Amino acid sequence: MKSYRAVIWFWTFAVGMLGVAGGAHSQTVAEAARLPEAQQREIVLGYANNSIANLPSRTDAAGKPKSEEIYIRDRTLANLVRALFIPDPKHPDSAPEGLRVMLIRIKKYSTESPNRTVLDVMGDVVDWSFQHFYIDFYTPEKKAEYVRKSDADQEAWFRVEIQLYEDKRANERIIKELKEKDAEVLKKMQEMYDSAVILADGRHVLRTNDGDFMVVSSDPNDRNDVKLERLFYPEAQSLYDCMRARGIHNGRAGRAACVR
């Protein structure tokens, strides 16, 4: 469930004194989706840069002094926003994860929730990230240590945490794909085993393209398929021909129908 803690802070400072494109704060995702990707990036970066400029200040949006607790929170949030949306000077050609996610969400919500604003959707990304990479991630002791880091070090740590998270997700996707492929291979192997000719001694045999028969195992880890002894070829060939003639694709059904 969304907490909206970071959303409210981010929204206040991203909109405050924005002055870009005459009311860009009301831009909906449907409107943004119709723009070239470069302009979508400009909108997102405009909010990010404005919040970064205002969040770390010692005064709030109304010009009142912030408490030390609020200042620490806002400064940390600003460094997270920088890590999420501003290109890393060390890797200028790599799109920041937050910016990449926003381009995807603008497209997604332009059909699902077209009246949502870009800033509202961006606030969701910031809120989840602040919760995940800071509030839930650090113990009170770690937070106290984090406060003593410079802005550059806080930003660098956030970039590392974000990249590690993305790497983990990428690995999980690869593992999921490999498992799905394994499952498909196992399914096909089982189908081949079930469709094989079943000899009187219980062995399952498959006919190869060159007319030979191979004994196959039900164990997917058993790769020691062996060629059937010539002695059993007549039996295997007879069952094979009968199953084909009757359109039977299951070994047990074939044996029941073809063996008198």
PDB file of C-alpha atoms in Angstrom:
ATOM      1  CA  MET A   1       0.000   0.000   0.000  1.00  0.00           C
ATOM      2  CA  LYS A   2       1.304   3.456  -0.887  1.00  0.00           C
ATOM      3  CA  SER A   3       2.380   5.611   2.039  1.00  0.00           C
ATOM      4  CA  TYR A   4       2.492   8.906   0.090  1.00  0.00           C
ATOM      5  CA  ARG A   5       5.007  10.260   2.582  1.00  0.00           C
ATOM      6  CA  ALA A   6       7.647  10.913  -0.034  1.00  0.00           C
ATOM      7  CA  VAL A   7       5.025  11.739  -2.661  1.00  0.00           C
ATOM      8  CA  ILE A   8       3.795  14.743  -0.686  1.00  0.00           C
ATOM      9  CA  TRP A   9       7.283  16.092   0.013  1.00  0.00           C
ATOM     10  CA  PHE A  10       8.413  15.514  -3.548  1.00  0.00           C
ATOM     11  CA  TRP A  11       5.268  16.995  -5.085  1.00  0.00           C
ATOM     12  CA  THR A  12       5.523  20.149  -2.986  1.00  0.00           C
ATOM     13  CA  PHE A  13       9.067  20.893  -4.035  1.00  0.00           C
ATOM     14  CA  ALA A  14       8.793  19.670  -7.625  1.00  0.00           C
ATOM     15  CA  VAL A  15       5.860  21.994  -8.313  1.00  0.00           C
ATOM     16  CA  GLY A  16       6.985  24.883  -6.136  1.00  0.00           C
ATOM     17  CA  MET A  17       8.354  27.767  -8.222  1.00  0.00           C
ATOM     18  CA  LEU A  18       8.453  25.457 -11.272  1.00  0.00           C
ATOM     19  CA  GLY A  19       7.659  27.937 -14.002  1.00  0.00           C
ATOM     20  CA  VAL A  20       8.107  25.580 -16.948  1.00  0.00           C
ATOM     21  CA  ALA A  21       5.883  25.314 -20.019  1.00  0.00           C
ATOM     22  CA  GLY A  22       3.006  27.265 -18.476  1.00  0.00           C
ATOM     23  CA  GLY A  23       1.490  24.941 -15.900  1.00  0.00           C
ATOM     24  CA  ALA A  24       3.378  21.762 -16.758  1.00  0.00           C
ATOM     25  CA  HIS A  25       2.464  20.475 -13.310  1.00  0.00           C
ATOM     26  CA  SER A  26      -1.007  19.590 -14.654  1.00  0.00           C
ATOM     27  CA  GLN A  27       0.302  17.595 -17.632  1.00  0.00           C
ATOM     28  CA  THR A  28      -1.575  14.293 -17.832  1.00  0.00           C
ATOM     29  CA  VAL A  29       0.052  11.034 -18.841  1.00  0.00           C
ATOM     30  CA  ALA A  30      -2.275  10.904 -21.864  1.00  0.00           C
ATOM     31  CA  GLU A  31      -1.007  14.305 -23.019  1.00  0.00           C
ATOM     32  CA  ALA A  32       2.606  13.380 -22.332  1.00  0.00           C
ATOM     33  CA  ALA A  33       2.282  10.063 -24.187  1.00  0.00           C
ATOM     34  CA  ARG A  34       1.474  11.982 -27.389  1.00  0.00           C
ATOM     35  CA  LEU A  35       4.770  13.856 -27.165  1.00  0.00           C
ATOM     36  CA  PRO A  36       8.115  12.634 -28.505  1.00  0.00           C
ATOM     37  CA  GLU A  37      10.135  10.650 -25.975  1.00  0.00           C
ATOM     38  CA  ALA A  38      12.691  13.475 -25.742  1.00  0.00           C
ATOM     39  CA  GLN A  39       9.975  15.865 -24.515  1.00  0.00           C
ATOM     40  CA  GLN A  40       8.696  13.290 -22.023  1.00  0.00           C
ATOM     41  CA  ARG A  41      12.214  13.112 -20.626  1.00  0.00           C
ATOM     42  CA  GLU A  42      12.330  16.912 -20.371  1.00  0.00           C
ATOM     43  CA  ILE A  43       9.108  16.979 -18.357  1.00  0.00           C
ATOM     44  CA  VAL A  44      10.355  14.340 -15.907  1.00  0.00           C
ATOM     45  CA  LEU A  45      13.786  15.935 -15.604  1.00  0.00           C
ATOM     46  CA  GLY A  46      12.142  19.329 -15.040  1.00  0.00           C
ATOM     47  CA  TYR A  47      10.353  18.009 -11.962  1.00  0.00           C
ATOM     48  CA  ALA A  48      13.453  16.191 -10.755  1.00  0.00           C
ATOM     49  CA  ASN A  49      15.767  19.186 -11.149  1.00  0.00           C
ATOM     50  CA  ASN A  50      13.303  21.526  -9.466  1.00  0.00           C
ATOM     51  CA  SER A  51      12.819  19.247  -6.476  1.00  0.00           C
ATOM     52  CA  ILE A  52      16.589  18.787  -6.142  1.00  0.00           C
ATOM     53  CA  ALA A  53      17.030  22.550  -6.122  1.00  0.00           C
ATOM     54  CA  ASN A  54      14.423  23.072  -3.378  1.00  0.00           C
ATOM     55  CA  LEU A  55      14.418  19.979  -1.168  1.00  0.00           C
ATOM     56  CA  PRO A  56      17.907  20.436   0.369  1.00  0.00           C
ATOM     57  CA  SER A  57      17.239  24.037   1.394  1.00  0.00           C
ATOM     58  CA  ARG A  58      16.982  24.976   5.076  1.00  0.00           C
ATOM     59  CA  THR A  59      13.580  26.574   4.487  1.00  0.00           C
ATOM     60  CA  ASP A  60      10.340  24.971   3.329  1.00  0.00           C
ATOM     61  CA  ALA A  61       8.176  25.945   0.335  1.00  0.00           C
ATOM     62  CA  ALA A  62       6.586  28.718   2.425  1.00  0.00           C
ATOM     63  CA  GLY A  63       9.982  30.130   3.405  1.00  0.00           C
ATOM     64  CA  LYS A  64       9.834  28.913   7.010  1.00  0.00           C
ATOM     65  CA  PRO A  65      12.912  27.301   8.605  1.00  0.00           C
ATOM     66  CA  LYS A  66      12.871  23.512   8.600  1.00  0.00           C
ATOM     67  CA  SER A  67      13.503  21.439  11.685  1.00  0.00           C
ATOM     68  CA  GLU A  68      16.692  19.386  11.638  1.00  0.00           C
ATOM     69  CA  GLU A  69      14.655  16.202  11.195  1.00  0.00           C
ATOM     70  CA  ILE A  70      12.801  17.596   8.181  1.00  0.00           C
ATOM     71  CA  TYR A  71      15.997  18.986   6.687  1.00  0.00           C
ATOM     72  CA  ILE A  72      17.716  15.584   6.964  1.00  0.00           C
ATOM     73  CA  ARG A  73      14.724  13.871   5.393  1.00  0.00           C
ATOM     74  CA  ASP A  74      14.475  16.322   2.500  1.00  0.00           C
ATOM     75  CA  ARG A  75      18.205  16.292   1.826  1.00  0.00           C
ATOM     76  CA  THR A  76      18.212  12.491   1.673  1.00  0.00           C
ATOM     77  CA  LEU A  77      15.176  12.528  -0.595  1.00  0.00           C
ATOM     78  CA  ALA A  78      16.877  15.002  -2.923  1.00  0.00           C
ATOM     79  CA  ASN A  79      19.896  12.734  -3.266  1.00  0.00           C
ATOM     80  CA  LEU A  80      17.614   9.792  -4.006  1.00  0.00           C
ATOM     81  CA  VAL A  81      15.780  11.798  -6.687  1.00  0.00           C
ATOM     82  CA  ARG A  82      19.137  12.691  -8.229  1.00  0.00           C
ATOM     83  CA  ALA A  83      20.165   9.021  -8.289  1.00  0.00           C
ATOM     84  CA  LEU A  84      16.816   7.970  -9.749  1.00  0.00           C
ATOM     85  CA  PHE A  85      16.412  10.523 -12.535  1.00  0.00           C
ATOM     86  CA  ILE A  86      19.631  12.441 -13.240  1.00  0.00           C
ATOM     87  CA  PRO A  87      22.199  10.752 -15.532  1.00  0.00           C
ATOM     88  CA  ASP A  88      25.311   9.578 -13.714  1.00  0.00           C
ATOM     89  CA  PRO A  89      28.283  11.736 -14.828  1.00  0.00           C
ATOM     90  CA  LYS A  90      30.421   8.561 -14.748  1.00  0.00           C
ATOM     91  CA  HIS A  91      28.017   6.812 -17.141  1.00  0.00           C
ATOM     92  CA  PRO A  92      26.399   9.615 -19.174  1.00  0.00           C
ATOM     93  CA  ASP A  93      25.097   7.285 -21.894  1.00  0.00           C
ATOM     94  CA  SER A  94      23.138   5.105 -19.470  1.00  0.00           C
ATOM     95  CA  ALA A  95      19.559   6.177 -18.782  1.00  0.00           C
ATOM     96  CA  PRO A  96      18.839   6.346 -15.021  1.00  0.00           C
ATOM     97  CA  GLU A  97      16.414   3.680 -13.831  1.00  0.00           C
ATOM     98  CA  GLY A  98      13.830   6.183 -12.598  1.00  0.00           C
ATOM     99  CA  LEU A  99      13.729   7.933 -15.954  1.00  0.00           C
ATOM    100  CA  ARG A 100      13.432   4.605 -17.780  1.00  0.00           C
ATOM    101  CA  VAL A 101      10.594   3.529 -15.471  1.00  0.00           C
ATOM    102  CA  MET A 102       8.758   6.819 -15.985  1.00  0.00           C
ATOM    103  CA  LEU A 103       8.791   6.493 -19.774  1.00  0.00           C
ATOM    104  CA  ILE A 104       7.275   3.021 -19.401  1.00  0.00           C
ATOM    105  CA  ARG A 105       4.639   4.227 -16.929  1.00  0.00           C
ATOM    106  CA  ILE A 106       3.632   7.225 -19.017  1.00  0.00           C
ATOM    107  CA  LYS A 107       2.849   4.832 -21.853  1.00  0.00           C
ATOM    108  CA  LYS A 108       1.117   2.350 -19.536  1.00  0.00           C
ATOM    109  CA  TYR A 109      -1.068   4.848 -17.665  1.00  0.00           C
ATOM    110  CA  SER A 110      -1.938   6.802 -20.812  1.00  0.00           C
ATOM    111  CA  THR A 111      -4.428   3.984 -21.510  1.00  0.00           C
ATOM    112  CA  GLU A 112      -5.137   2.711 -17.982  1.00  0.00           C
ATOM    113  CA  SER A 113      -5.494   6.050 -16.160  1.00  0.00           C
ATOM    114  CA  PRO A 114      -5.146   8.806 -18.782  1.00  0.00           C
ATOM    115  CA  ASN A 115      -6.152  11.654 -16.434  1.00  0.00           C
ATOM    116  CA  ARG A 116      -3.386  10.983 -13.935  1.00  0.00           C
ATOM    117  CA  THR A 117      -0.670  13.616 -14.043  1.00  0.00           C
ATOM    118  CA  VAL A 118       2.946  12.865 -14.852  1.00  0.00           C
ATOM    119  CA  LEU A 119       3.913  14.301 -11.477  1.00  0.00           C
ATOM    120  CA  ASP A 120       1.492  12.005  -9.641  1.00  0.00           C
ATOM    121  CA  VAL A 121       2.930   8.939 -11.372  1.00  0.00           C
ATOM    122  CA  MET A 122       6.449  10.197 -10.727  1.00  0.00           C
ATOM    123  CA  GLY A 123       5.527  10.667  -7.077  1.00  0.00           C
ATOM    124  CA  ASP A 124       4.616   6.972  -6.889  1.00  0.00           C
ATOM    125  CA  VAL A 125       8.077   6.040  -8.152  1.00  0.00           C
ATOM    126  CA  VAL A 126       9.753   8.358  -5.653  1.00  0.00           C
ATOM    127  CA  ASP A 127       7.558   7.176  -2.792  1.00  0.00           C
ATOM    128  CA  TRP A 128       8.203   3.484  -3.412  1.00  0.00           C
ATOM    129  CA  SER A 129      11.931   4.092  -3.875  1.00  0.00           C
ATOM    130  CA  PHE A 130      12.296   6.166  -0.712  1.00  0.00           C
ATOM    131  CA  GLN A 131      10.456   3.493   1.247  1.00  0.00           C
ATOM    132  CA  HIS A 132      12.441   0.633  -0.285  1.00  0.00           C
ATOM    133  CA  PHE A 133      15.940   2.099  -0.538  1.00  0.00           C
ATOM    134  CA  TYR A 134      15.960   4.189   2.638  1.00  0.00           C
ATOM    135  CA  ILE A 135      13.127   3.837   5.181  1.00  0.00           C
ATOM    136  CA  ASP A 136      12.921   0.037   5.094  1.00  0.00           C
ATOM    137  CA  PHE A 137      16.506  -0.502   4.021  1.00  0.00           C
ATOM    138  CA  TYR A 138      18.381   1.129   6.888  1.00  0.00           C
ATOM    139  CA  THR A 139      18.249   0.635  10.644  1.00  0.00           C
ATOM    140  CA  PRO A 140      18.218   3.774  12.837  1.00  0.00           C
ATOM    141  CA  GLU A 141      21.958   3.302  13.349  1.00  0.00           C
ATOM    142  CA  LYS A 142      22.564   3.076   9.619  1.00  0.00           C
ATOM    143  CA  LYS A 143      20.413   6.150   9.020  1.00  0.00           C
ATOM    144  CA  ALA A 144      22.507   8.094  11.546  1.00  0.00           C
ATOM    145  CA  GLU A 145      25.629   7.009   9.697  1.00  0.00           C
ATOM    146  CA  TYR A 146      24.060   7.896   6.363  1.00  0.00           C
ATOM    147  CA  VAL A 147      23.327  11.452   7.507  1.00  0.00           C
ATOM    148  CA  ARG A 148      27.045  12.067   7.977  1.00  0.00           C
ATOM    149  CA  LYS A 149      27.812  11.218   4.363  1.00  0.00           C
ATOM    150  CA  SER A 150      28.273  13.974   1.823  1.00  0.00           C
ATOM    151  CA  ASP A 151      25.613  14.580  -0.813  1.00  0.00           C
ATOM    152  CA  ALA A 152      27.860  12.958  -3.419  1.00  0.00           C
ATOM    153  CA  ASP A 153      28.342   9.862  -1.252  1.00  0.00           C
ATOM    154  CA  GLN A 154      24.609   9.558  -0.481  1.00  0.00           C
ATOM    155  CA  GLU A 155      23.818   9.815  -4.170  1.00  0.00           C
ATOM    156  CA  ALA A 156      26.499   7.252  -5.043  1.00  0.00           C
ATOM    157  CA  TRP A 157      25.149   4.788  -2.475  1.00  0.00           C
ATOM    158  CA  PHE A 158      21.614   5.216  -3.799  1.00  0.00           C
ATOM    159  CA  ARG A 159      22.848   4.577  -7.335  1.00  0.00           C
ATOM    160  CA  VAL A 160      24.557   1.382  -6.166  1.00  0.00           C
ATOM    161  CA  GLU A 161      21.433   0.207  -4.308  1.00  0.00           C
ATOM    162  CA  ILE A 162      19.209   0.922  -7.307  1.00  0.00           C
ATOM    163  CA  GLN A 163      21.562  -0.893  -9.676  1.00  0.00           C
ATOM    164  CA  LEU A 164      21.825  -3.905  -7.366  1.00  0.00           C
ATOM    165  CA  TYR A 165      18.043  -4.063  -7.183  1.00  0.00           C
ATOM    166  CA  GLU A 166      17.725  -3.873 -10.973  1.00  0.00           C
ATOM    167  CA  ASP A 167      20.431  -6.526 -11.405  1.00  0.00           C
ATOM    168  CA  LYS A 168      18.563  -8.781  -8.984  1.00  0.00           C
ATOM    169  CA  ARG A 169      15.321  -8.322 -10.896  1.00  0.00           C
ATOM    170  CA  ALA A 170      17.088  -9.036 -14.197  1.00  0.00           C
ATOM    171  CA  ASN A 171      18.580 -12.219 -12.742  1.00  0.00           C
ATOM    172  CA  GLU A 172      15.185 -13.281 -11.429  1.00  0.00           C
ATOM    173  CA  ARG A 173      13.679 -12.759 -14.893  1.00  0.00           C
ATOM    174  CA  ILE A 174      16.427 -14.854 -16.482  1.00  0.00           C
ATOM    175  CA  ILE A 175      15.973 -17.619 -13.910  1.00  0.00           C
ATOM    176  CA  LYS A 176      12.205 -17.551 -14.482  1.00  0.00           C
ATOM    177  CA  GLU A 177      12.692 -17.806 -18.254  1.00  0.00           C
ATOM    178  CA  LEU A 178      15.154 -20.681 -17.861  1.00  0.00           C
ATOM    179  CA  LYS A 179      12.760 -22.525 -15.556  1.00  0.00           C
ATOM    180  CA  GLU A 180       9.941 -22.030 -18.036  1.00  0.00           C
ATOM    181  CA  LYS A 181      12.135 -23.366 -20.847  1.00  0.00           C
ATOM    182  CA  ASP A 182      13.159 -26.325 -18.702  1.00  0.00           C
ATOM    183  CA  ALA A 183       9.522 -27.042 -17.944  1.00  0.00           C
ATOM    184  CA  GLU A 184       8.692 -26.907 -21.650  1.00  0.00           C
ATOM    185  CA  VAL A 185      11.552 -29.271 -22.486  1.00  0.00           C
ATOM    186  CA  LEU A 186      10.446 -31.691 -19.750  1.00  0.00           C
ATOM    187  CA  LYS A 187       6.885 -31.525 -21.041  1.00  0.00           C
ATOM    188  CA  LYS A 188       8.021 -32.365 -24.572  1.00  0.00           C
ATOM    189  CA  MET A 189      10.237 -35.192 -23.309  1.00  0.00           C
ATOM    190  CA  GLN A 190       7.306 -36.629 -21.368  1.00  0.00           C
ATOM    191  CA  GLU A 191       5.087 -36.353 -24.443  1.00  0.00           C
ATOM    192  CA  MET A 192       7.716 -38.198 -26.508  1.00  0.00           C
ATOM    193  CA  TYR A 193       7.994 -40.900 -23.860  1.00  0.00           C
ATOM    194  CA  ASP A 194       4.208 -41.301 -23.648  1.00  0.00           C
ATOM    195  CA  SER A 195       3.903 -41.495 -27.450  1.00  0.00           C
ATOM    196  CA  ALA A 196       6.676 -44.087 -27.826  1.00  0.00           C
ATOM    197  CA  VAL A 197       6.055 -47.671 -28.864  1.00  0.00           C
ATOM    198  CA  ILE A 198       5.861 -49.942 -25.808  1.00  0.00           C
ATOM    199  CA  LEU A 199       7.446 -53.358 -26.245  1.00  0.00           C
ATOM    200  CA  ALA A 200       6.265 -56.514 -24.505  1.00  0.00           C
ATOM    201  CA  ASP A 201       9.115 -56.196 -21.988  1.00  0.00           C
ATOM    202  CA  GLY A 202       7.910 -52.677 -21.036  1.00  0.00           C
ATOM    203  CA  ARG A 203      10.627 -50.682 -22.767  1.00  0.00           C
ATOM    204  CA  HIS A 204       9.638 -47.506 -24.631  1.00  0.00           C
ATOM    205  CA  VAL A 205      11.211 -47.039 -28.045  1.00  0.00           C
ATOM    206  CA  LEU A 206      11.157 -44.189 -30.542  1.00  0.00           C
ATOM    207  CA  ARG A 207      11.770 -44.580 -34.259  1.00  0.00           C
ATOM    208  CA  THR A 208      14.504 -42.372 -35.688  1.00  0.00           C
ATOM    209  CA  ASN A 209      14.465 -40.725 -39.117  1.00  0.00           C
ATOM    210  CA  ASP A 210      16.835 -43.369 -40.474  1.00  0.00           C
ATOM    211  CA  GLY A 211      14.542 -46.200 -39.417  1.00  0.00           C
ATOM    212  CA  ASP A 212      16.324 -47.290 -36.254  1.00  0.00           C
ATOM    213  CA  PHE A 213      14.655 -47.584 -32.850  1.00  0.00           C
ATOM    214  CA  MET A 214      16.050 -46.021 -29.679  1.00  0.00           C
ATOM    215  CA  VAL A 215      15.157 -47.091 -26.156  1.00  0.00           C
ATOM    216  CA  VAL A 216      14.162 -44.008 -24.132  1.00  0.00           C
ATOM    217  CA  SER A 217      13.807 -43.491 -20.388  1.00  0.00           C
ATOM    218  CA  SER A 218      11.090 -41.724 -18.403  1.00  0.00           C
ATOM    219  CA  ASP A 219      13.833 -40.078 -16.328  1.00  0.00           C
ATOM    220  CA  PRO A 220      14.600 -36.651 -17.884  1.00  0.00           C
ATOM    221  CA  ASN A 221      18.091 -36.793 -16.377  1.00  0.00           C
ATOM    222  CA  ASP A 222      18.873 -40.075 -18.119  1.00  0.00           C
ATOM    223  CA  ARG A 223      20.617 -39.212 -21.367  1.00  0.00           C
ATOM    224  CA  ASN A 224      21.847 -42.756 -22.020  1.00  0.00           C
ATOM    225  CA  ASP A 225      19.383 -43.643 -24.771  1.00  0.00           C
ATOM    226  CA  VAL A 226      20.546 -46.835 -26.455  1.00  0.00           C
ATOM    227  CA  LYS A 227      19.806 -48.396 -29.807  1.00  0.00           C
ATOM    228  CA  LEU A 228      17.296 -51.233 -29.690  1.00  0.00           C
ATOM    229  CA  GLU A 229      18.694 -54.688 -30.347  1.00  0.00           C
ATOM    230  CA  ARG A 230      17.874 -55.976 -33.843  1.00  0.00           C
ATOM    231  CA  LEU A 231      16.095 -58.941 -32.325  1.00  0.00           C
ATOM    232  CA  PHE A 232      13.239 -56.646 -31.237  1.00  0.00           C
ATOM    233  CA  TYR A 233      12.944 -54.628 -34.461  1.00  0.00           C
ATOM    234  CA  PRO A 234      10.072 -56.672 -35.946  1.00  0.00           C
ATOM    235  CA  GLU A 235       7.959 -56.159 -32.816  1.00  0.00           C
ATOM    236  CA  ALA A 236       8.764 -52.447 -32.667  1.00  0.00           C
ATOM    237  CA  GLN A 237       8.145 -51.948 -36.400  1.00  0.00           C
ATOM    238  CA  SER A 238       4.827 -53.791 -36.274  1.00  0.00           C
ATOM    239  CA  LEU A 239       3.558 -51.676 -33.383  1.00  0.00           C
ATOM    240  CA  TYR A 240       4.859 -48.496 -34.991  1.00  0.00           C
ATOM    241  CA  ASP A 241       3.124 -49.235 -38.329  1.00  0.00           C
ATOM    242  CA  CYS A 242      -0.146 -50.158 -36.572  1.00  0.00           C
ATOM    243  CA  MET A 243      -0.159 -46.968 -34.469  1.00  0.00           C
ATOM    244  CA  ARG A 244       0.487 -44.799 -37.520  1.00  0.00           C
ATOM    245  CA  ALA A 245      -2.212 -46.531 -39.521  1.00  0.00           C
ATOM    246  CA  ARG A 246      -4.753 -45.962 -36.753  1.00  0.00           C
ATOM    247  CA  GLY A 247      -3.636 -42.443 -35.915  1.00  0.00           C
ATOM    248  CA  ILE A 248      -2.692 -43.396 -32.352  1.00  0.00           C
ATOM    249  CA  HIS A 249      -0.170 -41.156 -30.592  1.00  0.00           C
ATOM    250  CA  ASN A 250      -0.046 -42.787 -27.182  1.00  0.00           C
ATOM    251  CA  GLY A 251       2.074 -45.860 -26.479  1.00  0.00           C
ATOM    252  CA  ARG A 252      -0.298 -47.490 -24.023  1.00  0.00           C
ATOM    253  CA  ALA A 253      -3.286 -46.929 -26.276  1.00  0.00           C
ATOM    254  CA  GLY A 254      -1.271 -48.244 -29.209  1.00  0.00           C
ATOM    255  CA  ARG A 255      -0.321 -51.410 -27.404  1.00  0.00           C
ATOM    256  CA  ALA A 256      -3.923 -52.012 -26.310  1.00  0.00           C
ATOM    257  CA  ALA A 257      -5.180 -51.556 -29.882  1.00  0.00           C
ATOM    258  CA  CYS A 258      -2.405 -53.275 -31.816  1.00  0.00           C
ATOM    259  CA  VAL A 259      -1.485 -56.315 -29.715  1.00  0.00           C
ATOM    260  CA  ARG A 260      -3.795 -59.311 -30.069  1.00  0.00           C
TER     261      ARG A 260
END
